[in-house]
Short mmCIF file of C-alpha atoms and ligand atoms in Angstrom, two decimals:
data_model
loop_
_atom_site.label_atom_id
_atom_site.label_comp_id
_atom_site.label_asym_id
_atom_site.label_seq_id
_atom_site.Cartn_x
_atom_site.Cartn_y
_atom_site.Cartn_z
CA MET A 1500 -31.76 -15.74 11.88
CA SER A 1501 -33.61 -12.50 12.50
CA SER A 1502 -36.54 -11.71 10.22
CA LEU A 1503 -36.03 -7.98 10.75
CA SER A 1504 -34.59 -6.05 7.80
CA HIS A 1505 -31.61 -4.19 9.15
CA GLU A 1506 -30.94 -2.23 5.95
CA ARG A 1507 -32.94 0.70 7.27
CA PHE A 1508 -30.61 1.04 10.25
CA LEU A 1509 -27.54 1.46 8.07
CA ALA A 1510 -26.08 4.84 7.24
CA ASP A 1511 -26.59 5.65 3.54
CA HIS A 1512 -22.93 6.45 2.92
CA VAL A 1513 -21.91 3.06 4.33
CA ARG A 1514 -24.69 1.03 2.70
CA THR A 1515 -23.69 2.35 -0.71
CA LEU A 1516 -19.98 1.72 -0.17
CA PRO A 1517 -18.77 -1.28 -2.22
CA ARG A 1518 -17.01 -4.17 -0.48
CA SER A 1519 -13.37 -4.59 -1.40
CA GLY A 1520 -13.07 -6.78 -4.52
CA ILE A 1521 -10.01 -8.43 -3.02
CA ARG A 1522 -11.89 -9.61 0.05
CA ASP A 1523 -14.57 -11.49 -1.86
CA PHE A 1524 -12.01 -13.08 -4.13
CA PHE A 1525 -9.89 -14.30 -1.24
CA ALA A 1526 -12.84 -15.78 0.57
CA ILE A 1527 -12.92 -18.27 -2.34
CA VAL A 1528 -9.13 -18.82 -2.30
CA GLN A 1529 -9.19 -19.65 1.41
CA LYS A 1530 -11.55 -22.53 0.74
CA MET A 1531 -9.03 -24.08 -1.70
CA PRO A 1532 -6.18 -25.52 0.39
CA ASP A 1533 -4.14 -26.56 -2.68
CA ALA A 1534 -4.32 -23.11 -4.33
CA LEU A 1535 -1.09 -21.20 -4.84
CA SER A 1536 -1.65 -17.57 -4.03
CA LEU A 1537 0.14 -14.70 -5.72
CA GLY A 1538 -2.63 -12.55 -4.40
CA ILE A 1539 -1.60 -11.57 -0.94
CA GLY A 1540 -0.25 -8.16 -0.05
CA GLU A 1541 1.82 -9.08 2.97
CA PRO A 1542 5.32 -10.44 3.50
CA ASP A 1543 5.71 -14.21 3.76
CA PHE A 1544 8.53 -13.62 6.27
CA ILE A 1545 7.94 -13.88 9.98
CA THR A 1546 8.85 -10.71 11.87
CA PRO A 1547 12.61 -10.79 12.68
CA TRP A 1548 13.29 -12.42 16.05
CA ASN A 1549 14.83 -9.39 17.80
CA ILE A 1550 11.62 -7.44 17.11
CA ARG A 1551 9.37 -10.25 18.37
CA GLU A 1552 11.60 -10.57 21.43
CA ALA A 1553 11.21 -6.86 22.16
CA ALA A 1554 7.41 -7.33 22.16
CA ILE A 1555 7.69 -10.37 24.45
CA TYR A 1556 10.09 -8.54 26.77
CA SER A 1557 7.73 -5.59 26.94
CA LEU A 1558 4.90 -7.84 28.11
CA GLU A 1559 7.24 -9.66 30.48
CA LYS A 1560 8.06 -6.34 32.13
CA GLY A 1561 4.33 -5.80 32.61
CA ARG A 1562 4.06 -3.00 30.07
CA THR A 1563 0.30 -3.27 29.60
CA SER A 1564 -1.00 0.30 29.98
CA TYR A 1565 -2.35 2.97 27.64
CA THR A 1566 0.24 5.36 26.29
CA ASP A 1567 0.13 9.04 25.39
CA ASN A 1568 -2.51 9.52 22.64
CA LEU A 1569 0.24 10.48 20.21
CA GLY A 1570 2.15 7.32 21.08
CA LEU A 1571 5.04 6.57 23.46
CA LEU A 1572 7.51 9.43 23.29
CA ALA A 1573 10.34 6.89 22.98
CA CYS A 1574 8.59 5.39 19.95
CA ARG A 1575 8.01 8.79 18.37
CA LYS A 1576 11.69 9.60 18.93
CA ALA A 1577 12.66 6.32 17.24
CA VAL A 1578 10.32 7.17 14.34
CA THR A 1579 11.63 10.70 13.80
CA ARG A 1580 15.27 9.52 14.08
CA TYR A 1581 14.54 6.79 11.51
CA ILE A 1582 12.84 9.22 9.13
CA GLU A 1583 15.81 11.57 9.40
CA ARG A 1584 18.23 8.70 8.72
CA ILE A 1585 16.35 7.05 5.83
CA PHE A 1586 14.38 9.92 4.24
CA GLY A 1587 16.53 12.89 5.28
CA MET A 1588 13.57 14.75 6.80
CA SER A 1589 13.44 16.25 10.25
CA TYR A 1590 10.31 16.24 12.45
CA HIS A 1591 9.82 17.15 16.10
CA PRO A 1592 8.92 13.96 18.02
CA GLU A 1593 6.74 15.79 20.55
CA LYS A 1594 4.78 17.96 18.15
CA GLU A 1595 4.95 16.57 14.66
CA CYS A 1596 4.50 12.80 14.97
CA LEU A 1597 1.60 10.48 15.74
CA ILE A 1598 1.68 6.69 16.12
CA GLY A 1599 -1.44 4.95 14.76
CA ILE A 1600 -2.87 1.52 13.94
CA GLY A 1601 -1.00 0.96 10.70
CA VAL A 1602 -0.99 3.33 7.75
CA SER A 1603 -4.65 2.29 7.43
CA GLU A 1604 -5.71 4.20 10.51
CA THR A 1605 -3.26 7.07 10.14
CA MET A 1606 -4.54 7.67 6.57
CA ASP A 1607 -8.16 7.50 7.75
CA THR A 1608 -7.39 9.83 10.67
CA ALA A 1609 -5.62 12.26 8.35
CA LEU A 1610 -8.58 12.32 5.94
CA ARG A 1611 -11.10 12.81 8.72
CA ALA A 1612 -8.99 15.58 10.22
CA VAL A 1613 -8.74 17.64 7.03
CA ILE A 1614 -11.70 16.91 4.74
CA ASN A 1615 -14.87 18.99 4.85
CA PRO A 1616 -18.06 17.64 3.22
CA GLY A 1617 -17.76 18.00 -0.55
CA ASP A 1618 -13.99 18.58 -0.69
CA ARG A 1619 -12.46 16.88 -3.70
CA VAL A 1620 -9.43 14.64 -3.20
CA LEU A 1621 -7.22 13.53 -6.08
CA TYR A 1622 -5.51 10.14 -6.05
CA HIS A 1623 -3.75 8.18 -8.77
CA GLU A 1624 -5.07 4.78 -9.75
CA PRO A 1625 -4.84 1.79 -10.02
CA CYS A 1626 -4.27 2.20 -6.30
CA TYR A 1627 -4.60 0.65 -2.88
CA VAL A 1628 -8.23 -0.27 -2.27
CA SER A 1629 -8.81 1.98 0.76
CA TYR A 1630 -8.26 5.43 -0.66
CA ALA A 1631 -11.57 6.11 -2.43
CA PRO A 1632 -13.71 4.57 0.36
CA GLY A 1633 -11.63 6.42 2.97
CA ILE A 1634 -12.21 9.74 1.21
CA ARG A 1635 -15.94 8.98 1.00
CA LEU A 1636 -16.19 8.02 4.64
CA ALA A 1637 -14.58 11.35 5.50
CA GLY A 1638 -17.28 13.14 3.46
CA GLY A 1639 -15.04 13.99 0.52
CA ILE A 1640 -15.35 13.32 -3.19
CA PRO A 1641 -12.73 10.90 -4.56
CA VAL A 1642 -11.29 11.88 -7.94
CA GLY A 1643 -9.20 9.12 -9.53
CA VAL A 1644 -6.39 10.10 -11.88
CA PRO A 1645 -5.35 7.32 -14.29
CA THR A 1646 -1.79 6.09 -14.65
CA TYR A 1647 -0.58 4.01 -17.57
CA ALA A 1648 1.51 0.93 -18.31
CA GLU A 1649 3.36 2.88 -21.06
CA ASN A 1650 5.21 4.83 -18.41
CA GLN A 1651 5.30 2.13 -15.76
CA PHE A 1652 2.35 3.57 -13.88
CA SER A 1653 4.16 6.72 -12.85
CA LEU A 1654 2.01 9.87 -12.59
CA ASN A 1655 1.77 12.58 -15.27
CA VAL A 1656 1.24 16.13 -14.07
CA GLU A 1657 -0.90 16.70 -17.20
CA ASP A 1658 -3.35 14.06 -15.94
CA LEU A 1659 -3.48 15.73 -12.53
CA GLU A 1660 -4.19 19.06 -14.23
CA LYS A 1661 -7.04 17.54 -16.24
CA ALA A 1662 -8.63 16.07 -13.10
CA TRP A 1663 -8.30 19.20 -10.97
CA GLN A 1664 -11.39 21.35 -10.37
CA PRO A 1665 -12.17 24.19 -7.97
CA GLY A 1666 -12.94 22.65 -4.58
CA THR A 1667 -9.99 20.23 -4.73
CA LYS A 1668 -8.30 20.21 -1.36
CA ALA A 1669 -5.87 17.33 -1.24
CA LEU A 1670 -3.80 14.88 -3.23
CA ILE A 1671 -3.05 11.33 -2.11
CA LEU A 1672 0.21 9.93 -3.42
CA ASN A 1673 1.42 6.38 -3.00
CA PHE A 1674 4.90 5.92 -4.39
CA PRO A 1675 6.06 3.20 -4.61
CA THR A 1676 2.56 2.09 -5.61
CA ASN A 1677 0.42 -0.85 -4.64
CA PRO A 1678 -0.61 -2.59 -6.98
CA THR A 1679 1.66 -1.57 -9.87
CA GLY A 1680 5.09 -1.11 -8.27
CA GLY A 1681 5.07 2.33 -9.94
CA VAL A 1682 7.55 4.96 -8.76
CA VAL A 1683 8.19 8.60 -9.64
CA GLU A 1684 11.63 9.82 -10.46
CA ARG A 1685 12.76 13.03 -8.80
CA GLU A 1686 12.14 15.37 -11.71
CA ARG A 1687 8.56 14.17 -12.15
CA LEU A 1688 8.04 14.43 -8.39
CA GLU A 1689 9.26 18.03 -8.50
CA ARG A 1690 6.64 18.81 -11.14
CA ILE A 1691 3.95 17.19 -8.99
CA ALA A 1692 5.16 19.28 -6.04
CA ARG A 1693 4.91 22.47 -8.11
CA PHE A 1694 1.37 21.49 -9.14
CA ALA A 1695 0.43 20.96 -5.46
CA GLU A 1696 1.86 24.38 -4.59
CA GLU A 1697 0.14 26.13 -7.48
CA LYS A 1698 -3.23 24.61 -6.56
CA ASP A 1699 -2.63 24.99 -2.83
CA LEU A 1700 -3.17 21.28 -2.15
CA LEU A 1701 -2.39 19.31 0.96
CA VAL A 1702 -0.49 16.13 0.04
CA LEU A 1703 -1.06 12.87 1.90
CA SER A 1704 1.91 10.74 0.97
CA ASP A 1705 1.70 7.01 1.77
CA GLU A 1706 5.28 5.74 1.48
CA ILE A 1707 4.81 2.37 3.12
CA TYR A 1708 6.87 0.55 0.44
CA ALA A 1709 9.80 3.00 0.35
CA GLU A 1710 12.39 0.57 1.74
CA LEU A 1711 11.40 -2.07 -0.82
CA THR A 1712 12.97 -0.08 -3.66
CA TYR A 1713 15.26 -2.20 -5.85
CA ASP A 1714 16.39 0.18 -8.58
CA GLY A 1715 17.14 3.87 -8.15
CA GLU A 1716 16.53 5.86 -5.00
CA HIS A 1717 13.29 6.69 -3.25
CA THR A 1718 12.60 10.39 -2.71
CA SER A 1719 9.82 11.58 -0.43
CA ILE A 1720 7.78 14.48 -1.72
CA ALA A 1721 7.97 15.97 1.78
CA SER A 1722 11.73 16.38 1.33
CA LEU A 1723 11.36 18.68 -1.69
CA PRO A 1724 11.64 22.45 -1.17
CA GLY A 1725 8.43 23.94 0.22
CA MET A 1726 6.66 20.58 0.56
CA ARG A 1727 7.23 19.71 4.22
CA ASP A 1728 4.67 22.36 5.17
CA ARG A 1729 1.92 20.93 2.98
CA THR A 1730 2.55 17.19 3.32
CA ILE A 1731 1.32 14.54 5.72
CA PHE A 1732 3.99 11.86 5.49
CA LEU A 1733 2.55 8.41 6.24
CA HIS A 1734 4.63 5.35 6.85
CA GLY A 1735 4.70 2.16 8.89
CA VAL A 1736 6.45 -1.07 9.67
CA SER A 1737 4.02 -3.58 8.11
CA LYS A 1738 5.77 -4.21 4.81
CA ALA A 1739 9.53 -3.65 4.99
CA PHE A 1740 9.83 -5.07 8.52
CA ALA A 1741 7.29 -7.89 8.00
CA MET A 1742 5.19 -6.59 10.90
CA THR A 1743 1.64 -6.51 9.48
CA GLY A 1744 0.15 -8.02 12.65
CA PHE A 1745 1.78 -5.46 14.93
CA ARG A 1746 -0.49 -2.77 13.47
CA ILE A 1747 1.86 0.19 13.66
CA GLY A 1748 1.89 3.19 11.36
CA PHE A 1749 3.00 6.76 11.81
CA ALA A 1750 2.20 10.21 10.51
CA CYS A 1751 4.59 13.14 10.45
CA ALA A 1752 3.31 16.59 9.58
CA PRO A 1753 3.27 20.20 10.79
CA HIS A 1754 2.09 20.58 14.40
CA ALA A 1755 -1.41 21.98 13.68
CA ILE A 1756 -2.22 19.00 11.46
CA ILE A 1757 -0.88 16.42 13.93
CA GLU A 1758 -2.87 18.17 16.68
CA ALA A 1759 -6.07 17.87 14.60
CA MET A 1760 -5.29 14.22 13.78
CA MET A 1761 -4.65 13.58 17.46
CA LYS A 1762 -8.23 14.62 18.25
CA VAL A 1763 -9.71 12.16 15.76
CA HIS A 1764 -7.33 9.41 16.90
CA GLN A 1765 -7.93 10.14 20.58
CA TYR A 1766 -11.69 9.82 20.41
CA CYS A 1767 -11.57 6.74 18.20
CA ILE A 1768 -8.50 4.71 19.14
CA MET A 1769 -7.16 6.35 22.33
CA SER A 1770 -3.71 4.85 21.88
CA VAL A 1771 -1.87 2.04 20.11
CA PRO A 1772 -0.85 -1.09 22.13
CA ILE A 1773 2.25 -0.32 24.13
CA PHE A 1774 4.14 -3.57 23.45
CA THR A 1775 3.93 -3.23 19.67
CA GLN A 1776 5.18 0.35 20.01
CA GLU A 1777 8.16 -0.97 22.01
CA ALA A 1778 8.79 -3.62 19.34
CA THR A 1779 8.71 -0.82 16.75
CA ILE A 1780 11.53 0.99 18.56
CA GLU A 1781 13.63 -2.18 18.15
CA ALA A 1782 12.62 -2.48 14.48
CA LEU A 1783 13.54 1.08 13.61
CA THR A 1784 16.87 0.97 15.41
CA HIS A 1785 18.18 -2.60 15.02
CA ALA A 1786 16.70 -4.26 11.95
CA ASP A 1787 18.38 -2.68 8.92
CA ASP A 1788 20.16 -5.97 8.13
CA SER A 1789 16.91 -7.96 8.26
CA VAL A 1790 15.22 -5.46 5.96
CA ALA A 1791 18.15 -5.67 3.52
CA GLU A 1792 17.99 -9.49 3.54
CA MET A 1793 14.25 -9.54 2.84
CA ARG A 1794 14.68 -6.92 0.12
CA ALA A 1795 17.35 -9.04 -1.60
CA SER A 1796 15.05 -12.05 -1.50
CA TYR A 1797 12.13 -10.07 -2.99
CA GLN A 1798 14.39 -8.73 -5.72
CA ARG A 1799 15.41 -12.26 -6.78
CA ARG A 1800 11.76 -13.33 -6.91
CA ARG A 1801 10.78 -10.19 -8.82
CA ASP A 1802 13.39 -10.77 -11.50
CA PHE A 1803 12.26 -14.38 -11.93
CA LEU A 1804 8.52 -13.63 -12.00
CA VAL A 1805 8.78 -10.75 -14.49
CA ARG A 1806 11.02 -12.81 -16.76
CA ARG A 1807 8.53 -15.69 -16.71
CA PHE A 1808 5.50 -13.43 -17.38
CA ASN A 1809 7.13 -11.87 -20.40
CA ALA A 1810 8.26 -15.26 -21.69
CA MET A 1811 4.75 -16.74 -21.41
CA GLY A 1812 3.23 -13.82 -23.34
CA LEU A 1813 1.97 -11.60 -20.51
CA PRO A 1814 3.77 -8.29 -21.05
CA CYS A 1815 5.00 -7.02 -17.70
CA HIS A 1816 7.18 -4.04 -16.79
CA LEU A 1817 9.87 -4.52 -14.17
CA PRO A 1818 8.48 -2.89 -11.01
CA GLN A 1819 11.25 -0.86 -9.40
CA ALA A 1820 9.79 -1.30 -5.94
CA THR A 1821 7.12 -3.03 -3.75
CA PHE A 1822 6.39 -6.77 -3.95
CA TYR A 1823 3.83 -6.53 -6.74
CA THR A 1824 3.92 -7.17 -10.48
CA PHE A 1825 1.14 -5.95 -12.74
CA PRO A 1826 1.21 -7.94 -15.99
CA SER A 1827 -1.13 -7.23 -18.90
CA ILE A 1828 -3.51 -10.08 -19.70
CA ALA A 1829 -5.20 -8.20 -22.56
CA GLY A 1830 -3.58 -10.47 -25.20
CA THR A 1831 -5.35 -13.54 -23.81
CA GLY A 1832 -8.72 -12.24 -24.98
CA LEU A 1833 -10.15 -12.51 -21.44
CA ASN A 1834 -11.01 -9.65 -19.17
CA GLU A 1835 -9.12 -9.50 -15.87
CA HIS A 1836 -12.00 -10.92 -13.86
CA THR A 1837 -12.57 -13.95 -16.09
CA PHE A 1838 -8.82 -14.47 -16.32
CA ALA A 1839 -8.41 -14.54 -12.52
CA THR A 1840 -11.50 -16.70 -11.97
CA ARG A 1841 -10.59 -19.27 -14.63
CA LEU A 1842 -6.94 -19.36 -13.54
CA LEU A 1843 -8.12 -20.16 -10.04
CA GLN A 1844 -10.61 -22.79 -11.19
CA GLU A 1845 -8.43 -24.45 -13.82
CA GLU A 1846 -4.93 -24.21 -12.35
CA LYS A 1847 -5.54 -23.20 -8.74
CA VAL A 1848 -3.41 -20.07 -8.89
CA ALA A 1849 -4.74 -16.87 -7.34
CA VAL A 1850 -4.00 -13.42 -8.73
CA VAL A 1851 -6.09 -10.28 -8.23
CA PRO A 1852 -8.08 -8.70 -11.09
CA GLY A 1853 -6.60 -5.27 -11.83
CA THR A 1854 -9.96 -3.52 -11.59
CA ALA A 1855 -10.06 -4.31 -7.85
CA PHE A 1856 -7.68 -1.31 -7.73
CA GLY A 1857 -9.70 1.03 -9.95
CA PRO A 1858 -10.92 1.22 -13.56
CA SER A 1859 -7.42 1.83 -14.99
CA GLY A 1860 -6.57 -1.69 -13.84
CA ALA A 1861 -8.69 -3.13 -16.68
CA GLY A 1862 -6.67 -5.64 -18.72
CA PHE A 1863 -4.19 -6.32 -15.89
CA VAL A 1864 -3.86 -8.57 -12.86
CA ARG A 1865 -1.79 -8.09 -9.72
CA ALA A 1866 0.57 -10.92 -8.86
CA SER A 1867 2.63 -10.46 -5.75
CA PHE A 1868 6.04 -11.98 -5.07
CA SER A 1869 5.71 -11.99 -1.31
CA THR A 1870 5.53 -15.79 -1.62
CA ARG A 1871 8.33 -18.39 -1.36
CA TYR A 1872 10.50 -18.70 -4.47
CA GLU A 1873 9.59 -22.38 -5.01
CA LYS A 1874 5.89 -21.55 -4.87
CA ILE A 1875 6.34 -18.75 -7.38
CA GLU A 1876 8.13 -21.23 -9.68
CA GLU A 1877 5.24 -23.70 -9.41
CA ALA A 1878 2.65 -20.93 -9.91
CA CYS A 1879 4.50 -19.82 -13.06
CA ASP A 1880 4.48 -23.34 -14.47
CA ARG A 1881 0.73 -23.56 -13.94
CA MET A 1882 0.14 -20.10 -15.41
CA ASP A 1883 2.30 -20.92 -18.39
CA ARG A 1884 0.04 -23.91 -19.12
CA PHE A 1885 -3.11 -21.81 -18.71
CA VAL A 1886 -1.91 -18.86 -20.78
CA GLY A 1887 -0.45 -21.18 -23.44
CA LYS A 1888 -3.90 -22.64 -24.09
CA LEU A 1889 -5.48 -19.17 -24.35
CA LEU A 1890 -2.83 -17.80 -26.67
CA GLN A 1891 -3.04 -20.86 -28.90
CA ALA A 1892 -6.84 -20.72 -29.17
CA PRO A 1893 -7.04 -17.62 -31.42
CA LEU A 1894 -4.31 -19.07 -33.70
CA GLU A 1895 -6.23 -22.32 -34.07
CA ALA A 1896 -9.39 -20.39 -34.88
CA VAL A 1897 -7.52 -18.65 -37.73
CA ARG A 1898 -6.19 -21.95 -39.20
N1 LIG B 1442 -0.99 1.62 2.13
C1 LIG B 1442 -0.74 0.77 1.12
C2 LIG B 1442 -0.32 1.34 -0.18
C3 LIG B 1442 -0.87 -0.61 1.30
O1 LIG B 1442 -0.61 -1.43 0.27
C4 LIG B 1442 -1.31 -1.09 2.54
C5 LIG B 1442 -1.52 -2.54 2.76
O2 LIG B 1442 -1.55 -3.34 1.85
C6 LIG B 1442 -1.55 -0.18 3.57
C7 LIG B 1442 -1.39 1.17 3.32
C8 LIG B 1442 -2.01 -0.61 4.92
O3 LIG B 1442 -0.90 -0.90 5.71
P1 LIG B 1442 -0.94 -1.02 7.27
O4 LIG B 1442 -0.67 -2.46 7.58
O5 LIG B 1442 0.17 -0.14 7.75
O6 LIG B 1442 -2.26 -0.58 7.76
#
C-alpha cells in the first residue's frame, strides 16, 4: 500500500461527487450467495440467440476494425428504420444519428456537447442514478423536480415551472421511468412540450424502457409538434432486447447537435465495437417476437409482485412500464435505508432504498421484477414475514 495521499491529485468536482448508493449496497449483496435480489436493473433473460449468433458471425467473418465515429452506416440505418417503425419519427441515418456505448455514454456525450459551465438542467426524480452526476461532470447545475406517488410518479408541469429559473438550458426526461415505472400520458406530455418551448429548453429524452410498456401506448416527446427540433432522443438495446453487455445506445437529434456530440464521442470513445453494432442490426430487424415474449413474462411478474405488495401492507401502484415497482414502506415505521438493510440481514432479500434515486424516494424502495417468477414468489414470502412482524409491532405496543 502506498503511504502517499492521493486526494490532492483528484479533481475537486470528482472528489466531491458521491458514489452511487446502489453500488455500495450491491457490494454487500454479492457477498451473500443465498440472497434473493429484487435489486438489479437488468433483464434476467439471456440475449436472444439470433442476436448472439449475429455477433459471433461478425467475429467469424473477421469484422474486428474501428467503424465510422458515428457508427456503422448499416447500424444507423437499422436504428432510424426501427425508430420510424416503433416511434413514428423520421431521422436521417447519415446526419442525425450516433451510435454510442449504451444510453449511459450517449447521455453523457449529449450533456458534454450542450452544457456550458453554470447552465441549469432540470430532471424529474426519483430518477436513474446517473443524471445529476452526469450534469455535474459536464459543468452544469442539476435541478431535481419531485414527482409523487399520488399520481404514479408522472410529472406535473406546475412542478417544472416552480423549479425553473433564468439560466435553465435543458430538461432531462425519462419516461417510462427508472425507478418508479412512471409514465406520462399524451396530454400531460403535450403540456411539458409547451413548457419546453416557452422556456426555450433543449430536451434530452431517455426512452430506454419504451418497449416495456404494458398498459397504454408510449409516446415520444420528440414526436409532438415542434419538438423534434429541440429534442435529443436517446435509446438503446440494453433493456427490451436483454443486451446490457453489448453496450449499444443511440442518439437521434438535429444534425448540428449530432455533429457536436460526434466531436465529444470521437475524442473519447472513437467508435463502438463493430460486432455489437452488427448484432444490433439483427436485434432491431428480427427480434420483435423475442421482445414481445419477454414483455409478456415481465407483465405476469409485475401483476403478481404488485398484488403481493399491496396484500402484505406495502401500498404499491401498478407501474405501467419498465421492470420496476416502487412500493411505499412508510407504514412499517422504518426509513427506506433501515428497511432495506434489515430485510437483507433478516430475510436475505435485496431491494434498493428509494433515496438512492433522489430525495423524493424517501419512504419507498425499488423492487425489480427482472428476476425469475419462482424467485419473486420466494422473495415475496420472505418479505411478507418481515413486513408482518413490523406491522404487528405497533399494534402490540398499543395493546
Ligand atoms: N437510462 C436509464 C433510465 C437506465 O435505467 C439505465 C440503466 O439502468 C440506463 C440509461 C443505462 O443503460 P445502458 O445500458 O444503455 O447504458
